[in-house]
Amino acid sequence: MTLLTAESLVEPHLEKGSILIGGEPHVVHCHYYNHFLQTSIEDAEGIYPVEEVLVWTAQEVAHALFRNIFTKKGIHDFNQRKSLVESLYSSCGFGKISLQGITSEGGEISTPYEHYAYTYAATFPSRPKGKRGVAYFSQGYIAGAIEAIYDLPLGSIGSEQTACLTQGDPAVRWRFYRLSHLLPLSPSVQEGKAQTGTLVQPRDTRVPMAQIRDAVLGLPLNPDPDTGLIEAFGVVLTRLPGNYYTLISERHFQRMIQVVGEEVRQVVLDMLIESGHVCAFNTLGGIMQSAEWDAVVRPYLDTPEDWIYGISAVLPAIGWGIVECSQRPSAQAWNLCLRNWYETTALAALPSPALDHSPFAKGLFAGIMALVYKAGIAEKSLTFDGVLYRQLFQEGRIYETEFLESRLQGGEKDVLRARVGHV
Amino acid sequence: MAIWKNWLRTFLPWGKASGGGSTVLVEKSDGEGRHFVSSIDSDEYVLAPIKQWVISTLSPYAWDRVVIRSIRFIRDINIPLTSLLSPHPDTKVPREVVHRLSAILREMYGRELPLHEVFKNQIVV
């Protein structure tokens, strides 16, 4: 029997700027982004059943992912399948689980280490009893994995979270059970409308784009062996299926407009854009002040623009797609082109997406400009706190991003301009 | 404690909850004909200062979150969503709305609206 490790399932695709596991694109994000996006959606719990978005989407993705792996690798033994799910769960930084007690009829799983619950409990006060726990993603992910393990059709396992660290419980606990009728789930879009591109080497910098991308790809994102959580760059990271983020954003946007009406469109979009600010600030800010950055990228950074090039080279290595800078950036504007941007690529595979551009990208690239040109990350060490966040994205916000071309509106690529604007 | 646990806390002033109190509305004059709210217990409240307090005290995105959380309630009492999201200086809402918003803030951020603080330097419309 060949021992299959979770790490051996990770397939970087340089020509796409993506990282596939079981045919599903995976992207690196931090707990701040994860919580911000999830909480923005959870706020709508009185408007529509948010579990249908937050749990079911994870179930769809995990079902496809593990079916692909089991089929491709010829893994038929249930125990081997379980052990691979447990291993991948930890390897991606979701925490630690044991599927020992699970059968094709379901069962219970309990763990003190789950990414969302653990980081939430460490940051926020306890949620009131009666309110459900925050481990939506894992709940759906495990339900989809159980279906794949037992060759059950998508939507045949129901689930509920019955305890959570965020309510003072010592562990997160879920219950899984066979349903008599299938849940109305859709198969994952997997690679979506994937496209290829080239990581362009700008002539006006000595930042070696491909070398940085490759070095970051080679950095180990190892989970703590005891917790299955990945602490790096001053945050807690996950390598989560990109389709999950994209589809929960899209479905939330759709459901809100359906239930509340067009009047809610802008406020939902604003929250999705804000998630990009949160991500730039925490994940990318953390990377740009890390020891790894100092070792791999910093020796090539002469100007603030080099910082923009440097972080652009990192993005394909964390699975987000390929960023081309079509002109030298400046403090006034940064024109860029995105190939295979993970959010766009997934949305483009849907029959009629409600989102016609990537709101996450809008917030993200304005956020990078703010870090480099407003906060001055090239000149000084920053403290990523609420005060700085307000200076960059609230009272002191000066950057915004516009889409000049979008693949979701018929364009061949995403073309954006992040610039000083009226915000 | 790892660094990652810290900065979101700066948005969350736990343990500093303060209610508006059950005081009566008192207006003070500054001698130049302008009237200021001194303390609060009114049937209607001007919304803009409440939004401003929420944004500046809690978090930049707290107001949108609060409004989304109260959409069902708002629709039941026929207040346009846009009026809540971007209130004009003279947009007023009934006391029940303010109490509802305050309850939501308590659940989300552990803090209620301190109406006295919010309105203490406001000119009465």
Coordinates of C-alpha atoms in Angstrom, one line a residue:
Chain A
M1 CA 0.0 0.0 0.0
T2 CA 1.4 3.4 -1.0
L3 CA 1.2 6.0 1.8
L4 CA -0.6 9.1 0.4
T5 CA 0.2 12.3 2.3
A6 CA -2.0 15.4 2.2
E7 CA 1.0 17.5 1.0
S8 CA 1.4 15.2 -2.0
L9 CA -2.1 16.2 -3.2
V10 CA -1.1 19.9 -3.5
E11 CA -0.6 20.7 -7.2
P12 CA 0.7 24.2 -8.0
H13 CA -0.1 25.4 -11.6
L14 CA 2.3 28.1 -12.4
E15 CA 0.6 29.0 -15.7
K16 CA -2.7 29.6 -13.9
G17 CA -1.4 31.1 -10.7
S18 CA -3.5 28.4 -8.9
I19 CA -3.1 25.6 -6.5
L20 CA -5.3 22.6 -7.0
I21 CA -6.1 19.9 -4.4
G22 CA -8.5 17.2 -5.7
G23 CA -9.2 19.4 -8.7
E24 CA -10.4 22.3 -6.5
P25 CA -8.5 25.5 -6.5
H26 CA -7.3 26.3 -3.0
V27 CA -6.3 29.8 -1.8
V28 CA -4.5 31.0 1.3
H29 CA -6.4 33.5 3.6
C30 CA -6.2 34.6 7.2
H31 CA -8.6 34.3 10.0
Y32 CA -9.4 38.0 9.9
Y33 CA -10.7 37.7 6.3
N34 CA -12.5 34.4 7.1
H35 CA -14.3 36.0 10.0
F36 CA -15.1 39.2 8.3
L37 CA -16.7 37.5 5.3
Q38 CA -18.5 34.9 7.4
T39 CA -19.8 37.5 9.8
S40 CA -21.0 39.7 7.0
I41 CA -23.1 36.8 5.8
E42 CA -24.2 35.7 9.2
D43 CA -25.6 39.1 9.8
A44 CA -28.3 38.2 7.4
E45 CA -29.6 35.3 9.5
G46 CA -32.9 37.1 10.1
I47 CA -33.3 37.6 6.4
Y48 CA -32.7 34.1 4.9
P49 CA -31.3 30.8 6.3
V50 CA -27.6 31.5 6.1
E51 CA -26.6 27.9 6.8
E52 CA -27.9 27.1 3.3
V53 CA -25.1 29.3 2.0
L54 CA -22.3 28.8 4.6
V55 CA -22.7 25.1 5.2
W56 CA -24.1 23.8 1.9
T57 CA -21.5 25.5 -0.2
A58 CA -18.7 23.8 1.8
Q59 CA -20.5 20.5 1.4
E60 CA -20.6 20.8 -2.4
V61 CA -16.9 21.7 -2.6
A62 CA -15.7 18.9 -0.2
H63 CA -17.9 16.3 -1.9
A64 CA -16.3 17.0 -5.3
L65 CA -12.8 17.4 -3.9
F66 CA -12.8 14.0 -2.1
R67 CA -14.6 12.1 -4.8
N68 CA -11.9 13.3 -7.2
I69 CA -9.1 12.3 -4.9
F70 CA -10.5 8.9 -4.1
T71 CA -11.2 8.1 -7.8
K72 CA -8.0 9.4 -9.1
K73 CA -5.8 7.7 -6.5
G74 CA -7.9 4.5 -6.4
I75 CA -8.6 4.7 -2.7
H76 CA -11.5 2.4 -1.9
D77 CA -11.0 1.4 1.7
F78 CA -13.2 3.5 4.0
N79 CA -10.5 3.8 6.7
Q80 CA -7.9 5.0 4.3
R81 CA -10.4 7.5 3.0
K82 CA -11.1 8.7 6.5
S83 CA -7.5 9.0 7.3
L84 CA -6.9 11.1 4.2
V85 CA -9.7 13.4 5.0
E86 CA -8.4 13.9 8.6
S87 CA -4.9 14.5 7.2
L88 CA -6.0 17.0 4.6
Y89 CA -8.2 18.8 7.1
S90 CA -5.2 19.5 9.3
S91 CA -2.9 20.1 6.4
C92 CA -5.1 23.0 5.2
G93 CA -5.1 24.5 8.7
F94 CA -8.8 23.8 9.5
G95 CA -7.9 22.1 12.8
K96 CA -8.0 18.5 14.0
I97 CA -10.7 15.9 13.6
S98 CA -11.2 12.2 13.9
L99 CA -13.7 10.4 11.7
Q100 CA -13.4 7.1 13.7
G101 CA -17.0 7.2 15.0
I102 CA -18.5 8.0 11.6
T103 CA -20.4 5.5 9.6
S104 CA -22.4 5.8 6.4
E105 CA -25.4 6.8 8.6
G106 CA -23.4 9.7 10.1
G107 CA -22.3 10.1 13.7
E108 CA -20.8 12.8 15.9
I109 CA -17.4 14.6 15.7
S110 CA -16.0 16.7 18.5
T111 CA -12.8 18.7 18.5
P112 CA -11.2 21.5 20.6
Y113 CA -9.4 22.7 17.4
E114 CA -11.4 24.2 14.6
H115 CA -10.1 27.3 12.7
Y116 CA -13.2 29.5 12.8
A117 CA -14.3 28.6 16.4
Y118 CA -10.8 28.7 17.8
T119 CA -9.8 32.0 16.4
Y120 CA -13.3 33.5 17.1
A121 CA -13.2 32.4 20.7
A122 CA -9.7 33.9 21.1
T123 CA -10.9 37.2 19.7
F124 CA -14.5 37.9 20.6
P125 CA -16.7 37.4 23.7
S126 CA -18.8 34.3 24.0
R127 CA -21.9 34.1 21.9
P128 CA -25.1 33.6 23.7
K129 CA -26.4 30.0 24.1
G130 CA -29.1 29.3 21.7
K131 CA -27.2 31.1 18.9
R132 CA -25.5 28.5 16.7
G133 CA -21.7 28.1 16.6
V134 CA -19.4 29.6 14.0
A135 CA -18.0 26.4 12.5
Y136 CA -20.2 26.5 9.4
F137 CA -17.4 25.7 6.9
S138 CA -16.1 22.6 8.7
Q139 CA -19.7 21.4 9.2
G140 CA -20.3 21.4 5.5
Y141 CA -16.8 20.2 4.6
I142 CA -17.1 17.2 6.8
A143 CA -20.6 16.4 5.6
G144 CA -19.4 16.5 2.0
A145 CA -16.4 14.4 2.9
I146 CA -18.6 11.7 4.6
E147 CA -20.7 11.5 1.4
A148 CA -17.6 11.0 -0.6
I149 CA -16.1 8.4 1.8
Y150 CA -19.2 6.3 1.5
D151 CA -19.9 7.0 -2.2
L152 CA -23.2 8.7 -1.2
P153 CA -24.8 11.2 -3.6
L154 CA -24.2 14.9 -2.9
G155 CA -26.8 16.2 -0.4
S156 CA -27.5 12.9 1.3
I157 CA -25.9 13.9 4.7
G158 CA -27.6 16.4 6.9
S159 CA -25.6 18.2 9.7
E160 CA -25.9 20.5 12.7
Q161 CA -23.4 22.1 15.0
T162 CA -24.3 21.2 18.6
A163 CA -21.5 22.8 20.6
C164 CA -19.0 25.6 20.1
L165 CA -15.9 27.1 21.7
T166 CA -17.6 30.4 21.1
Q167 CA -20.3 29.6 23.6
G168 CA -18.0 28.5 26.3
D169 CA -18.1 24.8 25.4
P170 CA -14.8 22.9 25.7
A171 CA -15.0 21.7 22.1
V172 CA -16.8 22.1 18.8
R173 CA -19.2 19.3 18.1
W174 CA -21.3 18.4 15.1
R175 CA -23.9 15.8 14.4
F176 CA -24.2 14.2 10.9
Y177 CA -27.1 12.0 9.8
R178 CA -28.5 10.4 6.6
L179 CA -31.4 12.2 5.0
S180 CA -34.3 10.6 3.3
H181 CA -34.4 13.3 0.7
L182 CA -31.4 14.9 -0.9
L183 CA -30.5 18.5 -0.1
P184 CA -30.8 20.8 -3.1
L185 CA -27.1 21.2 -3.7
S186 CA -25.2 21.8 -6.9
P187 CA -22.0 20.1 -7.9
S188 CA -18.9 22.3 -7.5
V189 CA -17.7 24.4 -10.4
Q190 CA -14.2 23.0 -9.6
E191 CA -11.6 24.8 -11.8
G192 CA -14.4 27.0 -13.3
K193 CA -13.5 28.9 -16.4
A194 CA -9.8 28.6 -15.8
Q195 CA -7.4 30.6 -17.9
T196 CA -3.7 30.8 -18.3
G197 CA -1.3 33.7 -18.1
T198 CA 2.3 34.7 -17.6
L199 CA 3.9 36.3 -14.7
V200 CA 5.4 39.3 -16.5
Q201 CA 8.8 40.6 -15.5
P202 CA 8.5 44.5 -15.5
R203 CA 11.6 46.1 -17.0
D204 CA 11.7 49.0 -14.5
T205 CA 12.5 46.9 -11.4
R206 CA 15.0 44.4 -10.3
V207 CA 12.3 42.5 -8.3
P208 CA 12.6 39.0 -9.7
M209 CA 8.9 38.2 -10.1
A210 CA 9.2 34.4 -10.9
Q211 CA 11.9 33.9 -8.4
I212 CA 9.7 35.3 -5.6
R213 CA 6.7 33.4 -6.7
D214 CA 8.7 30.2 -6.6
A215 CA 10.3 30.9 -3.3
V216 CA 6.9 31.6 -1.7
L217 CA 5.5 28.4 -3.2
G218 CA 8.3 26.6 -1.5
L219 CA 7.6 28.0 1.9
P220 CA 6.1 25.4 4.2
L221 CA 2.7 26.3 5.6
N222 CA 2.9 23.7 8.3
P223 CA 0.1 23.3 10.8
D224 CA 0.9 22.9 14.4
P225 CA 0.9 19.1 14.9
D226 CA -1.2 19.4 18.1
T227 CA -3.9 21.8 16.8
G228 CA -3.9 21.5 13.0
L229 CA -3.9 25.4 12.9
I230 CA -1.4 27.4 10.8
E231 CA 0.1 30.4 12.6
A232 CA 2.2 32.4 10.3
F233 CA 2.8 36.1 9.4
G234 CA 1.2 37.2 12.7
V235 CA -2.2 35.6 11.7
V236 CA -3.8 32.2 11.5
L237 CA -3.9 31.0 7.9
T238 CA -6.1 28.5 6.1
R239 CA -5.7 27.0 2.6
L240 CA -9.3 26.8 1.8
P241 CA -11.1 26.0 -1.5
G242 CA -11.4 29.3 -3.4
N243 CA -14.8 28.3 -4.7
Y244 CA -16.2 28.4 -1.2
Y245 CA -15.3 32.1 -0.7
T246 CA -16.6 33.0 -4.2
L247 CA -19.8 31.0 -4.0
I248 CA -20.8 32.2 -0.5
S249 CA -20.2 35.8 -1.6
E250 CA -22.2 35.3 -4.8
R251 CA -25.1 33.4 -3.1
H252 CA -25.3 35.8 -0.2
F253 CA -25.5 38.7 -2.7
Q254 CA -28.2 36.9 -4.7
R255 CA -30.2 35.9 -1.7
M256 CA -30.1 39.4 -0.2
I257 CA -31.3 41.0 -3.4
Q258 CA -34.0 38.4 -3.8
V259 CA -35.4 38.8 -0.3
V260 CA -34.8 42.5 0.4
G261 CA -34.7 44.0 -3.1
E262 CA -32.3 46.1 -5.2
E263 CA -32.0 48.7 -2.4
V264 CA -29.7 46.4 -0.5
R265 CA -27.3 45.8 -3.5
Q266 CA -24.8 48.5 -2.6
V267 CA -24.5 47.8 1.0
V268 CA -23.8 44.1 0.4
L269 CA -21.3 45.0 -2.3
D270 CA -19.6 47.4 0.1
M271 CA -19.2 44.6 2.7
L272 CA -17.6 42.3 0.1
I273 CA -15.3 45.1 -1.0
E274 CA -14.5 45.7 2.7
S275 CA -13.4 42.1 2.9
G276 CA -10.7 42.9 0.4
H277 CA -9.5 45.8 2.6
V278 CA -9.5 43.4 5.6
C279 CA -7.5 40.9 3.6
A280 CA -4.9 43.4 2.3
F281 CA -4.5 44.8 5.7
N282 CA -4.0 41.6 7.6
T283 CA -2.9 38.8 5.3
L284 CA -0.8 40.9 2.8
G285 CA 0.3 43.4 5.5
G286 CA 1.4 40.5 7.6
I287 CA 3.3 38.9 4.7
M288 CA 5.0 42.2 3.9
Q289 CA 6.3 42.6 7.4
S290 CA 7.4 39.0 7.9
A291 CA 10.8 37.5 8.3
E292 CA 10.2 35.4 5.2
W293 CA 9.5 38.6 3.2
D294 CA 12.7 40.2 4.6
A295 CA 14.6 37.1 3.5
V296 CA 13.1 36.5 0.1
V297 CA 11.8 39.8 -1.3
R298 CA 13.2 42.7 0.7
P299 CA 16.7 42.5 -0.8
Y300 CA 15.2 43.6 -4.1
L301 CA 13.1 46.5 -2.9
D302 CA 14.4 49.9 -3.8
T303 CA 11.2 51.9 -4.1
P304 CA 7.6 51.8 -2.9
E305 CA 6.7 50.6 -6.4
D306 CA 8.9 47.6 -5.9
W307 CA 6.8 46.7 -2.9
I308 CA 3.8 46.6 -5.2
Y309 CA 5.7 44.3 -7.7
G310 CA 6.9 42.1 -4.8
I311 CA 3.4 41.5 -3.4
S312 CA 2.0 40.9 -6.9
A313 CA 4.5 38.1 -7.3
V314 CA 3.4 36.5 -4.1
L315 CA -0.3 36.3 -5.1
P316 CA 0.0 33.4 -7.7
A317 CA 1.9 31.5 -5.0
I318 CA -1.1 31.6 -2.7
G319 CA -3.4 30.5 -5.4
W320 CA -5.2 33.8 -6.2
G321 CA -4.3 34.1 -9.9
I322 CA -1.7 36.1 -11.9
V323 CA -1.3 39.8 -11.6
E324 CA 0.3 41.8 -14.4
C325 CA 1.2 45.4 -13.8
S326 CA 0.5 47.0 -17.2
Q327 CA 2.3 50.3 -16.2
R328 CA 4.6 51.3 -13.4
P329 CA 2.5 52.0 -10.4
S330 CA 2.6 55.3 -8.7
A331 CA 1.1 56.9 -5.6
Q332 CA -1.7 58.2 -7.8
A333 CA -2.7 55.1 -9.8
W334 CA -1.9 51.4 -10.4
N335 CA -3.2 49.8 -13.6
L336 CA -3.2 46.1 -13.5
C337 CA -4.5 43.1 -15.3
L338 CA -5.7 39.8 -13.6
R339 CA -5.5 36.4 -15.3
N340 CA -7.4 33.5 -13.7
W341 CA -8.3 35.6 -10.7
Y342 CA -9.9 32.9 -8.5
E343 CA -13.1 34.8 -7.8
T344 CA -13.8 35.7 -11.4
T345 CA -12.9 32.2 -12.7
A346 CA -15.4 30.5 -10.4
L347 CA -18.1 33.1 -11.1
A348 CA -17.6 32.9 -14.9
A349 CA -18.5 29.2 -14.7
L350 CA -22.0 30.0 -13.3
P351 CA -24.9 30.3 -15.7
S352 CA -25.9 33.8 -14.6
P353 CA -23.9 35.2 -11.7
A354 CA -25.3 38.2 -9.9
L355 CA -21.8 39.7 -9.4
D356 CA -20.4 41.2 -12.6
H357 CA -17.0 41.8 -11.2
S358 CA -14.8 40.6 -8.3
P359 CA -15.7 42.8 -5.3
F360 CA -12.9 41.2 -3.3
A361 CA -10.3 42.4 -5.9
K362 CA -11.7 45.9 -5.7
G363 CA -11.0 46.1 -2.0
L364 CA -7.8 44.2 -2.1
F365 CA -5.9 46.3 -4.6
A366 CA -7.0 49.6 -3.1
G367 CA -5.9 48.1 0.2
I368 CA -2.4 47.3 -1.2
M369 CA -2.1 50.9 -2.4
A370 CA -3.1 52.2 1.0
L371 CA -0.5 50.0 2.7
V372 CA 2.3 51.1 0.4
Y373 CA 1.6 54.7 -0.2
K374 CA -0.6 55.9 2.7
A375 CA 0.7 53.8 5.6
G376 CA 4.3 53.8 4.2
I377 CA 5.0 50.1 4.8
A378 CA 8.2 50.5 2.8
E379 CA 9.6 53.0 5.2
K380 CA 8.4 51.9 8.6
S381 CA 7.2 49.0 10.6
L382 CA 3.4 49.1 11.0
T383 CA 1.2 48.1 13.8
F384 CA -1.9 46.4 12.3
D385 CA -4.5 47.7 14.7
G386 CA -7.9 49.4 14.6
V387 CA -6.3 52.8 14.6
L388 CA -4.3 52.1 11.4
Y389 CA -7.3 50.4 9.8
R390 CA -9.4 53.5 10.3
Q391 CA -6.7 55.7 8.9
L392 CA -6.4 53.6 5.8
F393 CA -10.0 52.6 5.1
Q394 CA -12.3 54.8 7.0
E395 CA -11.8 58.5 7.7
G396 CA -8.4 58.5 5.9
R397 CA -9.4 56.3 3.0
I398 CA -8.1 57.7 -0.3
Y399 CA -7.8 54.7 -2.6
E400 CA -10.5 53.0 -4.6
T401 CA -10.4 50.5 -7.4
E402 CA -12.5 50.5 -10.6
F403 CA -12.9 47.7 -13.1
L404 CA -12.1 48.9 -16.6
E405 CA -12.8 45.4 -18.1
S406 CA -14.3 42.4 -16.4
R407 CA -14.5 38.8 -17.6
L408 CA -17.9 38.7 -16.1
Q409 CA -19.0 41.4 -18.6
G410 CA -17.6 39.8 -21.6
G411 CA -14.0 40.8 -21.3
E412 CA -11.0 38.6 -22.0
K413 CA -9.4 39.5 -18.7
D414 CA -10.0 41.6 -15.7
V415 CA -8.4 45.0 -16.0
L416 CA -8.4 47.3 -13.0
R417 CA -7.2 50.7 -11.9
A418 CA -6.6 51.3 -8.2
R419 CA -6.2 55.0 -7.7
V420 CA -6.7 58.0 -5.6
G421 CA -10.4 58.6 -5.8
H422 CA -13.5 60.1 -4.3
V423 CA -14.6 57.6 -1.7
Chain B
M1 CA -0.6 35.2 23.5
A2 CA 0.1 35.3 19.8
I3 CA -0.1 38.6 18.1
W4 CA -3.0 37.4 15.9
K5 CA -5.4 37.5 18.7
N6 CA -5.1 41.1 19.4
W7 CA -6.0 43.8 16.9
L8 CA -9.7 43.1 16.3
R9 CA -10.2 43.6 20.0
T10 CA -9.5 47.3 19.5
F11 CA -12.8 47.5 17.7
L12 CA -14.6 45.8 20.5
P13 CA -14.8 47.8 23.7
W14 CA -16.0 45.0 25.9
G15 CA -17.1 45.6 29.4
K16 CA -17.7 49.3 28.9
A17 CA -21.4 48.9 28.3
S18 CA -23.4 52.0 29.3
G19 CA -27.1 52.5 28.7
G20 CA -28.8 55.7 27.8
G21 CA -30.7 55.7 31.1
S22 CA -34.3 56.6 31.6
T23 CA -33.8 60.3 31.7
V24 CA -36.0 63.0 30.2
L25 CA -35.2 65.2 27.3
V26 CA -33.7 68.5 28.4
E27 CA -32.6 71.2 26.0
K28 CA -30.0 73.8 26.9
S29 CA -29.6 77.1 25.2
D30 CA -26.1 78.5 24.5
G31 CA -27.3 82.1 24.7
E32 CA -27.1 82.6 21.0
G33 CA -30.4 81.0 20.2
R34 CA -29.0 77.5 19.6
H35 CA -30.4 74.6 21.5
F36 CA -28.5 71.6 22.5
V37 CA -29.6 68.3 23.9
S38 CA -28.6 67.8 27.4
S39 CA -30.1 64.4 28.2
I40 CA -32.3 62.1 26.3
D41 CA -35.5 60.3 26.4
S42 CA -37.5 61.1 23.3
D43 CA -40.1 59.5 21.1
E44 CA -37.9 60.2 18.1
Y45 CA -34.2 60.5 17.6
V46 CA -32.1 62.1 14.9
L47 CA -30.3 59.2 13.3
A48 CA -27.1 60.8 11.9
P49 CA -25.3 61.3 15.2
I50 CA -26.1 57.7 16.2
K51 CA -24.5 56.4 12.9
Q52 CA -21.5 58.7 13.5
W53 CA -21.0 57.3 17.0
V54 CA -21.3 53.7 15.9
I55 CA -18.8 54.2 13.0
S56 CA -16.3 56.2 15.0
T57 CA -16.5 54.2 18.3
L58 CA -17.1 50.7 17.2
S59 CA -15.9 50.0 13.7
P60 CA -16.0 51.5 10.2
Y61 CA -18.3 48.8 9.0
A62 CA -20.4 48.4 12.2
W63 CA -23.3 50.6 10.9
D64 CA -23.9 48.6 7.7
R65 CA -23.8 45.4 9.8
V66 CA -26.3 46.8 12.3
V67 CA -28.7 48.0 9.6
I68 CA -28.5 44.6 7.8
R69 CA -29.3 42.8 11.1
S70 CA -32.3 45.0 11.6
I71 CA -33.7 44.8 8.1
R72 CA -36.7 42.7 9.0
F73 CA -37.7 45.0 11.7
I74 CA -37.1 48.1 9.7
R75 CA -39.3 46.8 6.9
D76 CA -42.1 46.0 9.3
I77 CA -42.3 49.6 10.4
N78 CA -41.9 51.0 6.9
I79 CA -38.6 52.9 7.1
P80 CA -36.7 53.0 3.8
L81 CA -33.4 51.1 4.0
T82 CA -31.6 53.9 2.3
S83 CA -32.7 56.4 5.0
L84 CA -31.1 54.2 7.6
L85 CA -27.9 53.5 5.7
S86 CA -27.3 57.1 4.8
P87 CA -29.4 59.3 7.0
H88 CA -29.8 63.0 6.3
P89 CA -29.1 65.4 9.1
D90 CA -32.8 65.6 9.8
T91 CA -33.7 61.9 9.4
K92 CA -35.5 60.8 12.6
V93 CA -36.5 57.4 13.7
P94 CA -38.9 56.3 16.5
R95 CA -37.6 55.3 19.9
E96 CA -38.3 51.6 19.2
V97 CA -35.9 51.6 16.3
V98 CA -33.2 53.1 18.5
H99 CA -33.8 50.5 21.2
R100 CA -33.6 47.8 18.6
L101 CA -30.4 49.1 17.2
S102 CA -29.0 49.3 20.7
A103 CA -29.9 45.7 21.4
I104 CA -28.2 44.6 18.2
L105 CA -25.1 46.5 19.1
R106 CA -25.1 44.8 22.5
E107 CA -25.2 41.4 20.8
M108 CA -22.6 42.2 18.2
Y109 CA -20.1 44.4 20.1
G110 CA -21.1 44.1 23.7
R111 CA -22.0 47.7 23.9
E112 CA -25.3 49.6 24.0
L113 CA -25.9 53.1 22.5
P114 CA -25.0 55.7 25.2
L115 CA -27.6 58.2 24.0
H116 CA -26.5 60.9 26.4
E117 CA -23.0 60.7 25.0
V118 CA -24.2 60.5 21.4
F119 CA -26.4 63.6 21.6
K120 CA -24.6 65.7 24.2
N121 CA -23.2 68.2 21.8
Q122 CA -25.9 68.0 19.1
I123 CA -27.9 71.0 18.1
V124 CA -31.6 70.3 18.4
V125 CA -33.2 70.3 14.9

